[in-house]
Short mmCIF file of C-alpha atoms in Angstrom, two decimals:
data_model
loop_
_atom_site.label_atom_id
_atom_site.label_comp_id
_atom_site.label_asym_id
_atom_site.label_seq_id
_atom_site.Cartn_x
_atom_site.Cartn_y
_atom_site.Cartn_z
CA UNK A 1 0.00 0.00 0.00
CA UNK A 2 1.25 3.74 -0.77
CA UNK A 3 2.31 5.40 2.61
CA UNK A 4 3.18 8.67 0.97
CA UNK A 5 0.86 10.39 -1.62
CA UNK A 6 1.37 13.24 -3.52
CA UNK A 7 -1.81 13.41 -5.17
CA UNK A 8 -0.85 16.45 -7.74
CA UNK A 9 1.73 15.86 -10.15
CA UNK A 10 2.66 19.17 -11.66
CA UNK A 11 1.45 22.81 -10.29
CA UNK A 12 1.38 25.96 -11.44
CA UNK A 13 1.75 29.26 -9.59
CA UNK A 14 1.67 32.94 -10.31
CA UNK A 15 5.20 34.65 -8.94
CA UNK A 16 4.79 36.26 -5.71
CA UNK A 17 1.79 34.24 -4.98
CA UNK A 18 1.19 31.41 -2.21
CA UNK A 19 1.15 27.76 -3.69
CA UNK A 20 0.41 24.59 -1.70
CA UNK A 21 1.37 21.64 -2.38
CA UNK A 22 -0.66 18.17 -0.83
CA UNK A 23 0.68 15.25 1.13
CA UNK A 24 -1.45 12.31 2.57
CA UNK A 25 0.48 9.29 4.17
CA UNK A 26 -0.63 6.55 5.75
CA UNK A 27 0.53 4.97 9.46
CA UNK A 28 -0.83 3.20 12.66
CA UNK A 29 2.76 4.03 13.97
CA UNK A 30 2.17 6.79 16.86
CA UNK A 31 5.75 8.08 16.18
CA UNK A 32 6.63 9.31 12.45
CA UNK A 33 8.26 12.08 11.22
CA UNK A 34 7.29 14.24 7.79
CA UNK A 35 9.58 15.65 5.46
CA UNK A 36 9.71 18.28 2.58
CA UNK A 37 12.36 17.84 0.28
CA UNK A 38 13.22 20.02 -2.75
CA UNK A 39 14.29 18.75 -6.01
CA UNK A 40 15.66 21.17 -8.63
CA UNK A 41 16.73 20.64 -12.37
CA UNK A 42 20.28 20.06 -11.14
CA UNK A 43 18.87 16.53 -8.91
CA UNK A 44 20.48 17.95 -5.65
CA UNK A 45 17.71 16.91 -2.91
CA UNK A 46 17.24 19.90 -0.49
CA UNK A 47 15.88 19.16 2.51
CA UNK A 48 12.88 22.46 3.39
CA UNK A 49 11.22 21.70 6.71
CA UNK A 50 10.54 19.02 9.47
CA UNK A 51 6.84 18.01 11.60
CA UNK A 52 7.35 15.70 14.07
CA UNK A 53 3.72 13.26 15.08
CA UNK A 54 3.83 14.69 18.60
CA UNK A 55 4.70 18.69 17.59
CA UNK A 56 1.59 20.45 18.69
CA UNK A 57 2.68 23.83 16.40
CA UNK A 58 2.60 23.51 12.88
CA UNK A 59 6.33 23.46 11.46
CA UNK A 60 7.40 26.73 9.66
CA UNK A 61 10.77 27.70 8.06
CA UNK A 62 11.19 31.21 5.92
CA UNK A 63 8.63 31.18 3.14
CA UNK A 64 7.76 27.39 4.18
CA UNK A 65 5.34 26.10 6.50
CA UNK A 66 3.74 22.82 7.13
CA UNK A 67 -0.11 22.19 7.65
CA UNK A 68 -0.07 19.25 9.40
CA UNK A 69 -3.47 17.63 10.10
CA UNK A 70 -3.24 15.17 12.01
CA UNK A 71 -6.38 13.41 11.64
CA UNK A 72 -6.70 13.51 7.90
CA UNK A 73 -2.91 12.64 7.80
CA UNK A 74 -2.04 15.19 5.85
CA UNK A 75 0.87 17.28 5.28
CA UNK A 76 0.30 20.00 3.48
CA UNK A 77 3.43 21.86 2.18
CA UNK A 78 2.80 26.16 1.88
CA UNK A 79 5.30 28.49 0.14
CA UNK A 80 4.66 31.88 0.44
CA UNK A 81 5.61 34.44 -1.64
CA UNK A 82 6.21 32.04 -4.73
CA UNK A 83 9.86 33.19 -6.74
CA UNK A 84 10.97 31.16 -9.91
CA UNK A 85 13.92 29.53 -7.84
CA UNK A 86 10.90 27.75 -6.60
CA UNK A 87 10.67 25.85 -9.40
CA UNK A 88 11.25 22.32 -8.97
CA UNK A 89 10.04 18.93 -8.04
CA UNK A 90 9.11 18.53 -4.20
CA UNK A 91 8.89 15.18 -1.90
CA UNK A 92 6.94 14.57 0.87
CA UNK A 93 8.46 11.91 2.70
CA UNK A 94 7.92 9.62 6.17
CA UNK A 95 9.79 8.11 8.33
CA UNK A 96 8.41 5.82 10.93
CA UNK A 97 11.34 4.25 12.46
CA UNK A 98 14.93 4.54 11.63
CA UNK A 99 15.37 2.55 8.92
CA UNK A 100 11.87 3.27 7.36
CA UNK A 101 11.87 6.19 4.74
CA UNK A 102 9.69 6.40 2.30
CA UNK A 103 9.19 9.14 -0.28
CA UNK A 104 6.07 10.39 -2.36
CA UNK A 105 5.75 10.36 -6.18
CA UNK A 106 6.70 14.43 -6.02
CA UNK A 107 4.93 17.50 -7.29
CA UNK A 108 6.78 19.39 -10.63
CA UNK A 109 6.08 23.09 -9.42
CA UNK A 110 6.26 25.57 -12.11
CA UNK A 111 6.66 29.26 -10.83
CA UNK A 112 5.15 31.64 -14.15
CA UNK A 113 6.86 35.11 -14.41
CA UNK B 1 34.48 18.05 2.35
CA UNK B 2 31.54 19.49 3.81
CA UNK B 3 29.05 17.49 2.22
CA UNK B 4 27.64 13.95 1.24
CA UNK B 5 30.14 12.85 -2.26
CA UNK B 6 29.31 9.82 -4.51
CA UNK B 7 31.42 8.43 -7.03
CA UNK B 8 31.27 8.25 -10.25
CA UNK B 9 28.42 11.26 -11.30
CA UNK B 10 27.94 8.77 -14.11
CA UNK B 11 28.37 5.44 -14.90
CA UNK B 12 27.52 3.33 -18.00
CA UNK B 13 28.16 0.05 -18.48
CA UNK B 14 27.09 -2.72 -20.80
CA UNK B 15 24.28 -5.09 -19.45
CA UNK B 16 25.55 -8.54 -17.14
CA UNK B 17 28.32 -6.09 -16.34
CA UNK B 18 29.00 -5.79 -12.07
CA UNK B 19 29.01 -1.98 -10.88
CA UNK B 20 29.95 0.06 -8.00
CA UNK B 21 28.98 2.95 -6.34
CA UNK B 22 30.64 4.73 -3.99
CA UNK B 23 29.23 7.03 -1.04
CA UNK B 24 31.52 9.05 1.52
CA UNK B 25 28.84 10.77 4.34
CA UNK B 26 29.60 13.83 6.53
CA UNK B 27 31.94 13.06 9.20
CA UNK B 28 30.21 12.52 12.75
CA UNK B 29 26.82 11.00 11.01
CA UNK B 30 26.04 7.67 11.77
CA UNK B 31 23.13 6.95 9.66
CA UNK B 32 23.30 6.59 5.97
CA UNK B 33 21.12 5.55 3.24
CA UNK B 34 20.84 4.27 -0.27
CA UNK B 35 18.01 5.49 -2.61
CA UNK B 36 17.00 4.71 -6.37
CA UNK B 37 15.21 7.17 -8.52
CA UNK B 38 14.17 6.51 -11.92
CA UNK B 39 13.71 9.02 -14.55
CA UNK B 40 10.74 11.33 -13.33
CA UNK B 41 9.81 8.90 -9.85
CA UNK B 42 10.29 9.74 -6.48
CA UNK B 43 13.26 7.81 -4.11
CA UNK B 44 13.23 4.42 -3.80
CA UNK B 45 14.62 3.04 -0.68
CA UNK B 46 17.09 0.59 -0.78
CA UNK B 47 19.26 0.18 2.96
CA UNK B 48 20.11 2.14 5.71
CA UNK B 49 22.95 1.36 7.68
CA UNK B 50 23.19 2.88 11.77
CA UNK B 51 26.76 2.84 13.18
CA UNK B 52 27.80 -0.76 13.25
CA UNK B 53 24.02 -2.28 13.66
CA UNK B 54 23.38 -4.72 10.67
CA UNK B 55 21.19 -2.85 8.34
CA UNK B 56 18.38 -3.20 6.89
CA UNK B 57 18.64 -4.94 3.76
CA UNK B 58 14.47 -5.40 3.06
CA UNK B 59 14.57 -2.45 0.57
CA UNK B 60 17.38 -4.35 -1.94
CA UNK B 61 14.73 -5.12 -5.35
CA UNK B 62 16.81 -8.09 -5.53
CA UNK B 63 20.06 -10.55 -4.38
CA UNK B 64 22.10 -8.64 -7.31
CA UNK B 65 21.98 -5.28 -5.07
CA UNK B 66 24.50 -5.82 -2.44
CA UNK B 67 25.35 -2.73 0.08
CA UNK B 68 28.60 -2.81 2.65
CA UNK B 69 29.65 -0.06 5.08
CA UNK B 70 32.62 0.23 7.26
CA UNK B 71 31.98 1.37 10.53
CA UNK B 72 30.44 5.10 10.18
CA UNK B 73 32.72 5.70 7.07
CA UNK B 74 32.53 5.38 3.53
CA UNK B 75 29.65 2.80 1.54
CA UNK B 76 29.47 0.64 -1.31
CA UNK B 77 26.44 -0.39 -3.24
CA UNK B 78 27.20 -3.22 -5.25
CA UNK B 79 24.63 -4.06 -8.60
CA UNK B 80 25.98 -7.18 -10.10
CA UNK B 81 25.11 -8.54 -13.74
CA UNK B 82 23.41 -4.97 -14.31
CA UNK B 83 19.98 -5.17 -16.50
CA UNK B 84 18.51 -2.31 -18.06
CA UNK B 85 15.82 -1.58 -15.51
CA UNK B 86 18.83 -0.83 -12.89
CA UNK B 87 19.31 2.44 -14.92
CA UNK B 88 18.50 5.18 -12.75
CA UNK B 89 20.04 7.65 -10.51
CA UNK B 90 21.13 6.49 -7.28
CA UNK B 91 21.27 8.38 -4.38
CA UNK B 92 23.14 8.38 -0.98
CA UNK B 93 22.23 10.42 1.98
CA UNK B 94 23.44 10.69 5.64
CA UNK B 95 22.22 12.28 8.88
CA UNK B 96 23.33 12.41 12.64
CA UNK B 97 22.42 9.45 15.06
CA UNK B 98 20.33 10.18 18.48
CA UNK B 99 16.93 10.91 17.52
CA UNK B 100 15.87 9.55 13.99
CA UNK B 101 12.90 11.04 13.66
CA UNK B 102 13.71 14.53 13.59
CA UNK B 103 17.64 14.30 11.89
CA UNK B 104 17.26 15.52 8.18
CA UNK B 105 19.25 13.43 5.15
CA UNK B 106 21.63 14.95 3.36
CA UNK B 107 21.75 14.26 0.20
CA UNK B 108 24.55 13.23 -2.20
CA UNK B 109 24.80 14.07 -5.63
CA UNK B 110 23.86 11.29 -6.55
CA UNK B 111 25.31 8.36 -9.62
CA UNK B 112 23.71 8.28 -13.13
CA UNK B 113 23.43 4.99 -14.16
CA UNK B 114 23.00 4.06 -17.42
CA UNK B 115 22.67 0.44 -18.72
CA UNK B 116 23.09 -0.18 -21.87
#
C-alpha cells in the first residue's frame, strides 16, 4: 500500500503568490516524522522543513510552512511568496522508524513570471 | 568536504556487467542511506545502515543489489550482472544518530546509471 501520496503531479503558480502543495500518508505508527524535500533541475535533494507526530505547532521555516493535520494525515506543504527559484520537483516523505523512509511520487512546481 | 560525495556522477556500463557505487557521508553521522530514482519517480529506498548495527537490507529489489559499510565511514552499493531496468540515478544520503525522527538526510549528488 502507498504510505506517501502526492496526489498532484505538476502545479502551477503565479510569482509572488502562495502555492500549496498536498501530502497524505498513511501509518498506525504513533511516532513518524514528515519531510519536505526540494528537487531542482540540477537533482540535488534539499531538505525544506521538518513536523514531528507529537509537535503540537505547525512546522514553519522562511517562506515554508507545514499544515499538518493530524487526523486527515495530511501534510500539506505552503510556500509563500512564490519566486521562480521555486521551481522544482518537491517530496513529501515519512519516516516511521529509523530505517523506514519512504518518499512520495513528487509535485513538478512551475513558478510563471 | 563538507558534504555527502558519490562516485562516479555517471556510470555506464554494458548489461551482465557488475558496478559500483561509492558514497563518503559527513563526518560525525552515523546513519546513511541508499536510494534509487528513476527518470521522473520519487526515491526508492534501498538500505540504511546505523553505526555498526546490521542494516536493513528489506529495501534491496533483488540478491544482485549488495550494500557494505565500514563502521560510520565510507559505503558501497554493489549491482551485479546490471539489466537495463537498474538504470537510474542512485542516491546516498546521511544524517546524525540520536533521535531519527527529527535528523534531516543529506543528500549526495547522486550516480547516473546508465545500462546499456
Amino acid at each position: 500500500a502507498q504510505k506517501i501520496t502526492q496526489t498532484q503531479p505538476g502545479m502551477f503558480v503565479q510569482e509572488k503568490e502562495a502555492v500549496t502543495l498536498d501530502c497524505t500518508y498513511d501509518t498506525s505508527d504513533p511516532s513518524y516524522g514528515l519531510f519536505w524535500y526540494k528537487q531542482p533541475s540540477s537533482g540535488e535533494m534539499i531538505f525544506l522543513i521538518y513536523q514531528g507526530s507529537y509537535d503540537q505547532q505547525n512546522a514553519t521555516e522562511g517562506r515554508y510552512s507545514l499544515n499538518f493535520q493530524k487526523a486527515r494525515k495530511s501534510a500539506n506543504l505552503v510556500i509563500s511568496a512564490s519566486q521562480l527559484g521555486d521551481s522544482a520537483m518537491y517530496f513529501c516523505a515519512m519516516r516511521e522508524g529509523p530505517d523506514d523512509m519512504r518518499f512520495g511520487a513528487g509535485t513538478r512546481l512551475t513558478v510563471k513570471p | 568536504g563538507a558534504g555527502v560525495s558519490q562516485s562516479p556522477s555517471n556510470k555506464v556500463t554494458e548489461k551482465g556487467k557488475d558496478v559500483e557505487l561509492r558514497c563518503d557521508p559527513i563526518s560525525g553521522h552515523t546513519a546513511l542511506y541508499w536510494y534509487r530514482q528513476r527518470l521522473g519517480q520519487g526515491l526508492e529506498f534501498l538500505i540504511y545502515f546505523q553505526g555498526n548495527s546490521a542494516p536493513d537490507k528489506s529495501g534491496l529489489p533483488s540478491d544482485r543489489f549488495s550494500a557494505e559499510r565500514t563502521g560510520e565511514s565510507v559505503s558501497t552499493l554493489t549491482i551485479q550482472r546490471t539489466q537495463q531496468e537498474d538504470s537510474a540515478v542512485y542516491l546516498c544520503a546521511s544524517s546524525l544518530g540520536g533521535d531519527p525522527m527529527g535528523n534531516e538526510q543529506f543528500f549526495g549528488p547522486g550516480t547516473r546509471l546508465t545500462v546499456l
